[in-house]
mmCIF file of N, CA and C in Angstrom:
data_model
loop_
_atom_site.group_PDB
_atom_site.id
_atom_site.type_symbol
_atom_site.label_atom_id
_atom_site.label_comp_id
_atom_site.label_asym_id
_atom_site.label_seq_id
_atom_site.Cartn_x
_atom_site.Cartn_y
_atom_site.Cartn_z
ATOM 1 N N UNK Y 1 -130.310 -34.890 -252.611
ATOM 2 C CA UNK Y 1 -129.942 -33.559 -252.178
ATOM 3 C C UNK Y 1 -131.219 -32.741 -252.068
ATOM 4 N N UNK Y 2 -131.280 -31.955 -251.326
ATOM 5 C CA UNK Y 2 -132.370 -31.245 -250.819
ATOM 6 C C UNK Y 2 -132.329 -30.336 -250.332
ATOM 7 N N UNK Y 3 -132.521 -28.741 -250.992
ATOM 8 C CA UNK Y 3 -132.107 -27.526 -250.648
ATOM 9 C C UNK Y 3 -133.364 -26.784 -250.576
ATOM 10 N N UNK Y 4 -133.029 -25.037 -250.776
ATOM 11 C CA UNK Y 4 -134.390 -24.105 -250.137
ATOM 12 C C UNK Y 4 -135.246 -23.908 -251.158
ATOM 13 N N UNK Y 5 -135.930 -22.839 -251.388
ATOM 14 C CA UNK Y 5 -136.498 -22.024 -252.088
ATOM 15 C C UNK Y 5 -136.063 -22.614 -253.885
ATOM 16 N N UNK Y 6 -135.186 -22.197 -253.387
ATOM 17 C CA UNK Y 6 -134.629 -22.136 -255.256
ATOM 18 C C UNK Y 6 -133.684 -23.278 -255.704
ATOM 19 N N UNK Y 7 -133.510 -24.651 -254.802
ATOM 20 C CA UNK Y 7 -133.493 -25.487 -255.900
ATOM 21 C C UNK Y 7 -134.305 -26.584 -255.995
ATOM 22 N N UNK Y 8 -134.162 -27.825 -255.675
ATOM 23 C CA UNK Y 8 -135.043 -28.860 -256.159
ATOM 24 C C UNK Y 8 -134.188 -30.238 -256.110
ATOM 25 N N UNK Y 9 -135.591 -31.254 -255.157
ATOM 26 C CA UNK Y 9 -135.197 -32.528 -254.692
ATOM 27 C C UNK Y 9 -134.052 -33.090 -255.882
ATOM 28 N N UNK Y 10 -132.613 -33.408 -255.515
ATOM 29 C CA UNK Y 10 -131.659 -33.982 -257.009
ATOM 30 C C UNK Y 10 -131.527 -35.663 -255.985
ATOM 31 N N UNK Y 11 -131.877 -36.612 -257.163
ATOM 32 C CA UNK Y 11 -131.194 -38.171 -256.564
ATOM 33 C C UNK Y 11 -129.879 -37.753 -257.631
ATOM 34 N N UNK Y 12 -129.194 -38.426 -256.475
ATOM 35 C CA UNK Y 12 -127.614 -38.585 -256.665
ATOM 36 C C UNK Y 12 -127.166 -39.927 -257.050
ATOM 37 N N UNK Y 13 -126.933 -40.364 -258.150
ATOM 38 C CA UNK Y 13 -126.175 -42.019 -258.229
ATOM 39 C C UNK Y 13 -125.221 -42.047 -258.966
ATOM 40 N N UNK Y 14 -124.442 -42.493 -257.695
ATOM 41 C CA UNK Y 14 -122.766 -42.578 -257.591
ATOM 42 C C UNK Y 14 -122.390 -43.584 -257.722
ATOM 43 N N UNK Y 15 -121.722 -43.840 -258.853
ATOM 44 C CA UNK Y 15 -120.997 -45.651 -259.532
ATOM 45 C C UNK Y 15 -119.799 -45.307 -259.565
ATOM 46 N N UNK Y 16 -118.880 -45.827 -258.688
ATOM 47 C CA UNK Y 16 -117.334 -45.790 -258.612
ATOM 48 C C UNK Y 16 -117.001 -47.211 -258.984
ATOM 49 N N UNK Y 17 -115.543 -47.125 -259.812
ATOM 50 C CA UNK Y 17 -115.198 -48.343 -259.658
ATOM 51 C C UNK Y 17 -114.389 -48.552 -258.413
ATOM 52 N N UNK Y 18 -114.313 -50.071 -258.461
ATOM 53 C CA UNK Y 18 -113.118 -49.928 -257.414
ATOM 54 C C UNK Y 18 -111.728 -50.192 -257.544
ATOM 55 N N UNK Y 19 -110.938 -50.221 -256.793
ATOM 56 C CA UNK Y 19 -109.385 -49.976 -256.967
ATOM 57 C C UNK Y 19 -108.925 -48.978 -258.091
ATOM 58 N N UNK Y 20 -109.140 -47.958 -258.161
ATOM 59 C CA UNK Y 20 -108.805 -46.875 -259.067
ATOM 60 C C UNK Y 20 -107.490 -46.586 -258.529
ATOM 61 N N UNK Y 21 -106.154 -46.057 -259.703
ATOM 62 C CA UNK Y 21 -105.116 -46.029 -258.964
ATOM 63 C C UNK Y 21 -105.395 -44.135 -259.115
ATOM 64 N N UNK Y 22 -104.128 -44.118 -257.621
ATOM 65 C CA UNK Y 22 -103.888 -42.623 -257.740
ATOM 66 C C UNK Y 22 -103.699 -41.830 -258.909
ATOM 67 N N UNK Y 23 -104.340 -40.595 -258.539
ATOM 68 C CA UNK Y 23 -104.391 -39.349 -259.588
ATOM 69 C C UNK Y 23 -103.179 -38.059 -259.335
ATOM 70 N N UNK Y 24 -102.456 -38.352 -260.148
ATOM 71 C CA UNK Y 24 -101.368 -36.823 -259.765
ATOM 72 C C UNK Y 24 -101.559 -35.851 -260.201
ATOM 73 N N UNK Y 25 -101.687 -34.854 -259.952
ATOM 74 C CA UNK Y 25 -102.099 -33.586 -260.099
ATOM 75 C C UNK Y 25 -102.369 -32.862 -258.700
ATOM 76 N N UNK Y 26 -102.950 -31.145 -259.187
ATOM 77 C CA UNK Y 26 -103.276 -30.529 -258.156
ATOM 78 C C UNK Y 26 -105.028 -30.644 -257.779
ATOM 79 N N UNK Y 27 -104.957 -31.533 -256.694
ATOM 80 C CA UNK Y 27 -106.096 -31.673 -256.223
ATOM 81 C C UNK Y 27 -107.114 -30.853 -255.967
ATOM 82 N N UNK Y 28 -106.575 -29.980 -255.747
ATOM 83 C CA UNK Y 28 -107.380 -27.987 -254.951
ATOM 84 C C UNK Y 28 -107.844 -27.806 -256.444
ATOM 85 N N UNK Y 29 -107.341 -27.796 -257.475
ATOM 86 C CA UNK Y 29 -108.040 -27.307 -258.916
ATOM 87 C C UNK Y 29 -108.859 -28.725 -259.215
ATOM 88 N N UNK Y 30 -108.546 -29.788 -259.232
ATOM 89 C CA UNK Y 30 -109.346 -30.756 -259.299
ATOM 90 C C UNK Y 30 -110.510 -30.600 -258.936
ATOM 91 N N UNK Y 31 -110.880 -30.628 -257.396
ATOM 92 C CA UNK Y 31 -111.555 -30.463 -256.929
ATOM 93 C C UNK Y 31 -112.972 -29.285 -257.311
ATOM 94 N N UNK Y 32 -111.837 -28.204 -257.737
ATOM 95 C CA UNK Y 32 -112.675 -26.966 -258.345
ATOM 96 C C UNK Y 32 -113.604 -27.324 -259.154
ATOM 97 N N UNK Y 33 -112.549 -28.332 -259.983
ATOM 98 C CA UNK Y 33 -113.353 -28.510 -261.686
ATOM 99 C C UNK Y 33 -114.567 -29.378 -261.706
ATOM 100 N N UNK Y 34 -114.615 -30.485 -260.718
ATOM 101 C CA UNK Y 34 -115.752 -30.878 -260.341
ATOM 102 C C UNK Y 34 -116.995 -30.430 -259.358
ATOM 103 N N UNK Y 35 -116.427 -29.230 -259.120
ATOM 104 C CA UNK Y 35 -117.723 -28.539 -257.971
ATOM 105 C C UNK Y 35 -118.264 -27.689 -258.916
ATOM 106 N N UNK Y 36 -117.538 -26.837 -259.855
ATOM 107 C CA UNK Y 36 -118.323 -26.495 -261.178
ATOM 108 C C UNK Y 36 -119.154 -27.219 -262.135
ATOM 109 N N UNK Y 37 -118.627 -28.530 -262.700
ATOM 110 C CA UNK Y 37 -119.249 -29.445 -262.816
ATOM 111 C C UNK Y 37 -120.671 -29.624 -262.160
ATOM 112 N N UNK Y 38 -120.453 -29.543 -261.110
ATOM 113 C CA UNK Y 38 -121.769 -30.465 -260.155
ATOM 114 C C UNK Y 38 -122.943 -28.619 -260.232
ATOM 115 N N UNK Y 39 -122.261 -27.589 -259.931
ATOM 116 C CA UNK Y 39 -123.267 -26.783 -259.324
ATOM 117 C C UNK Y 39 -123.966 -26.338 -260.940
ATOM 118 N N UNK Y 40 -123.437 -26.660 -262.224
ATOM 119 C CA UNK Y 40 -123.921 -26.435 -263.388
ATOM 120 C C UNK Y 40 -125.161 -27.820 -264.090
ATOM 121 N N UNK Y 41 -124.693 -28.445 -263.079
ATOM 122 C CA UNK Y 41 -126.114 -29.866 -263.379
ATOM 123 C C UNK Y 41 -127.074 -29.201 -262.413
ATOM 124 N N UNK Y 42 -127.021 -28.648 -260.907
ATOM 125 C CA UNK Y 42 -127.771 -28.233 -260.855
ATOM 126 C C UNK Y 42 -128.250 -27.174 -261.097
ATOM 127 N N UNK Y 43 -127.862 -26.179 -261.579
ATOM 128 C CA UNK Y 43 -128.403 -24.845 -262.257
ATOM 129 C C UNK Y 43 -129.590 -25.614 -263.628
ATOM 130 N N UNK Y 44 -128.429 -26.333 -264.321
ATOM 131 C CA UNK Y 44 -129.469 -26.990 -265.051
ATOM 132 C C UNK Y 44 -131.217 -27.861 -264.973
ATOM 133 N N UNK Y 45 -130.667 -28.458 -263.605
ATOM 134 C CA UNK Y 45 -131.811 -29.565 -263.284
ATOM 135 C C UNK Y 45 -132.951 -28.026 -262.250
ATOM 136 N N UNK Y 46 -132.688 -27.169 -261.865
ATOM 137 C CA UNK Y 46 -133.554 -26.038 -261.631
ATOM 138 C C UNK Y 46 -134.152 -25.683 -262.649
ATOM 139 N N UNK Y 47 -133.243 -25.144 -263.778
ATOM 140 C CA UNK Y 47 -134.490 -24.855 -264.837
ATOM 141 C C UNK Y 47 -134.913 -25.603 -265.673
ATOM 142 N N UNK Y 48 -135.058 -26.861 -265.677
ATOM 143 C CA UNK Y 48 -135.482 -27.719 -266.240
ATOM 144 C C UNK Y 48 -136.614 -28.151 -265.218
ATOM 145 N N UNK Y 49 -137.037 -28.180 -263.686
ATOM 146 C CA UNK Y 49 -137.730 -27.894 -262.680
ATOM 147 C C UNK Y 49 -139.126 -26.730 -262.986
ATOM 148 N N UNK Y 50 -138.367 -25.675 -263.739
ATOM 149 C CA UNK Y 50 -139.011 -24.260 -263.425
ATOM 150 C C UNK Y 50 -139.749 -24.404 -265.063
ATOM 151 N N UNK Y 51 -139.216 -25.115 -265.598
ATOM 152 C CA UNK Y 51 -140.268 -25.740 -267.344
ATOM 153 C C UNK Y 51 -141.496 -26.462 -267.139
ATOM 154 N N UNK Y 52 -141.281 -27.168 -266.011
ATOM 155 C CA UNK Y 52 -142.249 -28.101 -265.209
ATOM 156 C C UNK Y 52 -143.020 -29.121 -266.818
ATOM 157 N N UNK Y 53 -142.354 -29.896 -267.493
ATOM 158 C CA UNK Y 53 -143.562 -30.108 -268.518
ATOM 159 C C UNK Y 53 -143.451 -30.924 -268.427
ATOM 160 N N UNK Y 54 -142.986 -31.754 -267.291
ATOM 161 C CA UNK Y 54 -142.994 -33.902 -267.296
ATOM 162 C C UNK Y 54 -143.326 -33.667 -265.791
ATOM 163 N N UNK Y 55 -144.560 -34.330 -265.278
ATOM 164 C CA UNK Y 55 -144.592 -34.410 -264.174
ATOM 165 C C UNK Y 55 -143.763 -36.201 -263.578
ATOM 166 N N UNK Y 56 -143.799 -36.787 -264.291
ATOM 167 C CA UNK Y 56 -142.807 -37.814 -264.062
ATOM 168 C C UNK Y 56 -141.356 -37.986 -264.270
ATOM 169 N N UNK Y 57 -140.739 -36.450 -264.665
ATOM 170 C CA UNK Y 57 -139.487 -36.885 -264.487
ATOM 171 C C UNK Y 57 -138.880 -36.245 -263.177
ATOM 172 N N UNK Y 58 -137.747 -36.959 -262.923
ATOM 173 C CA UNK Y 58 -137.185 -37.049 -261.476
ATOM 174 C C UNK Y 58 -135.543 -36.206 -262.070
ATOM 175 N N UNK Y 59 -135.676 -35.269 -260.799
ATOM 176 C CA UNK Y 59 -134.442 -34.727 -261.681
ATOM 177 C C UNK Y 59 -132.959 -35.335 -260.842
ATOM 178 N N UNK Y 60 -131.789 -35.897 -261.587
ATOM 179 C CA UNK Y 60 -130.861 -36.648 -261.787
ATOM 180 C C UNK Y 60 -129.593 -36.252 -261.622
ATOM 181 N N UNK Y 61 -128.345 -36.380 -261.161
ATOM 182 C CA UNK Y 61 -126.991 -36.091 -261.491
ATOM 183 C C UNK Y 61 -126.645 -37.981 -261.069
ATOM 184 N N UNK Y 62 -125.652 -38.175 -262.101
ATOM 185 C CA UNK Y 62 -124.744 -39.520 -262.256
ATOM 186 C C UNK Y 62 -123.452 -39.419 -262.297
ATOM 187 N N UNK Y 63 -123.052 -39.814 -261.018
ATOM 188 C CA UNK Y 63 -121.343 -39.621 -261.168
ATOM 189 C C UNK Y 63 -121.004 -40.896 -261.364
ATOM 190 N N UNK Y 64 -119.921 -41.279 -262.553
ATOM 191 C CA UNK Y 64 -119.215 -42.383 -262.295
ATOM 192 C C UNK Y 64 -117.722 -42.680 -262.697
ATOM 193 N N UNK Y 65 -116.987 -43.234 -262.527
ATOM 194 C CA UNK Y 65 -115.489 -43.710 -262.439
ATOM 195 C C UNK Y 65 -115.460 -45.026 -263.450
ATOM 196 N N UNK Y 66 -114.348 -45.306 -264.014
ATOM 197 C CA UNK Y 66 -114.106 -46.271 -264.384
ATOM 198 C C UNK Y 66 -112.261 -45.732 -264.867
ATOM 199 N N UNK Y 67 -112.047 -47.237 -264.821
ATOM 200 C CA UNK Y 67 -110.572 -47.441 -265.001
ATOM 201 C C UNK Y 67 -110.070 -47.603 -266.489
ATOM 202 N N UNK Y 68 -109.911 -46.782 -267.667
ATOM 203 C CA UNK Y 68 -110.406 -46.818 -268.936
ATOM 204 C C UNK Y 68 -108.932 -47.962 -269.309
ATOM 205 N N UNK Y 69 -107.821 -47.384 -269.249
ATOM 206 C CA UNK Y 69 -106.747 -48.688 -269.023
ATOM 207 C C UNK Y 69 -105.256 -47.762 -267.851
ATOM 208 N N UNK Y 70 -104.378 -49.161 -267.811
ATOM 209 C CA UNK Y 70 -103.799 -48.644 -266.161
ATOM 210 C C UNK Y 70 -103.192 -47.144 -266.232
ATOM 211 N N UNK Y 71 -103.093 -46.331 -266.961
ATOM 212 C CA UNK Y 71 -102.922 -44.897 -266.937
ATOM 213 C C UNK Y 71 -103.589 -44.024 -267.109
ATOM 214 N N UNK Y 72 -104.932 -44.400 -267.252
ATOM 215 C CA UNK Y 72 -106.251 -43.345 -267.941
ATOM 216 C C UNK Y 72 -107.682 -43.823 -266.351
ATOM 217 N N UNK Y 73 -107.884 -42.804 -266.018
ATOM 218 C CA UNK Y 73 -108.871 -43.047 -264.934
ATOM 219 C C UNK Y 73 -110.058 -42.124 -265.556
ATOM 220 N N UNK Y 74 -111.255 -42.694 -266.438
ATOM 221 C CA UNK Y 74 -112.599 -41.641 -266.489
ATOM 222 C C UNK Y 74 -113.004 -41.329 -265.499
ATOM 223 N N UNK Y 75 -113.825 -39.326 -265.358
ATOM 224 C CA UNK Y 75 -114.647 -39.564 -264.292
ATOM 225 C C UNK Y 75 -115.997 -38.849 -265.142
ATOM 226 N N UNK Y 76 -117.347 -39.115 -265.028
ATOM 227 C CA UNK Y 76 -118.142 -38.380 -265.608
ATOM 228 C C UNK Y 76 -119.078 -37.733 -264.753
ATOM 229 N N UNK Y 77 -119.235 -36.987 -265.101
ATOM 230 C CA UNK Y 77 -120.577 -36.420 -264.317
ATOM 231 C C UNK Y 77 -121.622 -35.860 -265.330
ATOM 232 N N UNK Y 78 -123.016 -36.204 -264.601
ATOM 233 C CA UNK Y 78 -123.976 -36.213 -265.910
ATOM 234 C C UNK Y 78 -125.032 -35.792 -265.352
ATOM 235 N N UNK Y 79 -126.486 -34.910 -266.472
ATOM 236 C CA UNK Y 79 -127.290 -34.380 -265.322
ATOM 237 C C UNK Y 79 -129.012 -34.763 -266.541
ATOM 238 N N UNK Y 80 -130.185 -34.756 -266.406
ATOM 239 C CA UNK Y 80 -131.141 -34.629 -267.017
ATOM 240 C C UNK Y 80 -131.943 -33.697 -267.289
ATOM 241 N N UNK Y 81 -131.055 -32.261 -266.855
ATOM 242 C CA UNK Y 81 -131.683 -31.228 -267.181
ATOM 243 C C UNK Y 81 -131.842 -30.845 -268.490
ATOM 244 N N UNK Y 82 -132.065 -29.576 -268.273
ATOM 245 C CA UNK Y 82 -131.719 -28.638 -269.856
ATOM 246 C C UNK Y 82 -131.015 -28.686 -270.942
ATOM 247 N N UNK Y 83 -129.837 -28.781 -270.803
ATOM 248 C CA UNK Y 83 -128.986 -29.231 -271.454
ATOM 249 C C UNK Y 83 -127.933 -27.554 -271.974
ATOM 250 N N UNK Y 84 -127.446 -27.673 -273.166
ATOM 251 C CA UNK Y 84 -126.587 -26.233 -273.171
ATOM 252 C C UNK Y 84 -127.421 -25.659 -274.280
ATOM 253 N N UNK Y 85 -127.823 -24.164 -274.487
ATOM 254 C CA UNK Y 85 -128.691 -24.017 -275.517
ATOM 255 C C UNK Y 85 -127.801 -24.002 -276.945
ATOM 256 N N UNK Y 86 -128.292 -24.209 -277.903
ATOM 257 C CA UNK Y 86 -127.297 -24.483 -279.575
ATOM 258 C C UNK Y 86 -127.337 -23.087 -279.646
ATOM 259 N N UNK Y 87 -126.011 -22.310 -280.382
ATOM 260 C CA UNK Y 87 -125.664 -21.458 -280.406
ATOM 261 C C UNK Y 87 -125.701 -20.919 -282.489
#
C-alpha cells in the first residue's frame, strides 16, 4: 500500500485459508469492524514511521483466516507498529 504525505510504504500479507464456510451476520457492520481494524494498524505503523529508530524495519499489516473448528471461523489482523500505550 502506498499513500501521500502522511502515510507510509505498508506490505500487506494476506494468508487465507481455504474453503472457509459462510459467515452469518450483518456484513455492512462486519465490514466496518475490519476497516477500523485495518485504518488503526495504519495509524499505528505511521507513528511508529515518524519514531524512525530501526532503519531496517519494514512496516507490516498480516491478515489471516483459519478454520478454528466447523462453527468457529478466526480472522486476525495484525500490525508492527506502536502498539497501544499501557495505561
Amino acid at each position: 500500500m502506498q499513500g501521500n504525505d502522511d502515510t507510509v510504504d505498508i506490505q500487506v500479507i494476506n494468508k487465507q485459508a481455504k474453503n472457509l464456510p459462510k459467515i452469518n451476520g450483518y456484513h455492512g457492520l462486519i465490514n466496518q469492524v475490519f476497516m477500523h481494524l485495518i485504518n488503526n494498524a495504519i495509524d499505528s505503523l505511521i507513528s511508529a514511521q515518524n519514531q524512525g529508530d530501526d532503519s531496517d524495519w519494514v512496516p507490516t499489516i498480516w491478515i489471516t483466516t483459519e478454520q478454528v473448528n466447523p462453527n468457529r471461523v478466526a480472522i486476525r489482523i495484525r500490525d508492527n507498529g506502536v502498539g497501544i500505550a499501557p495505561e
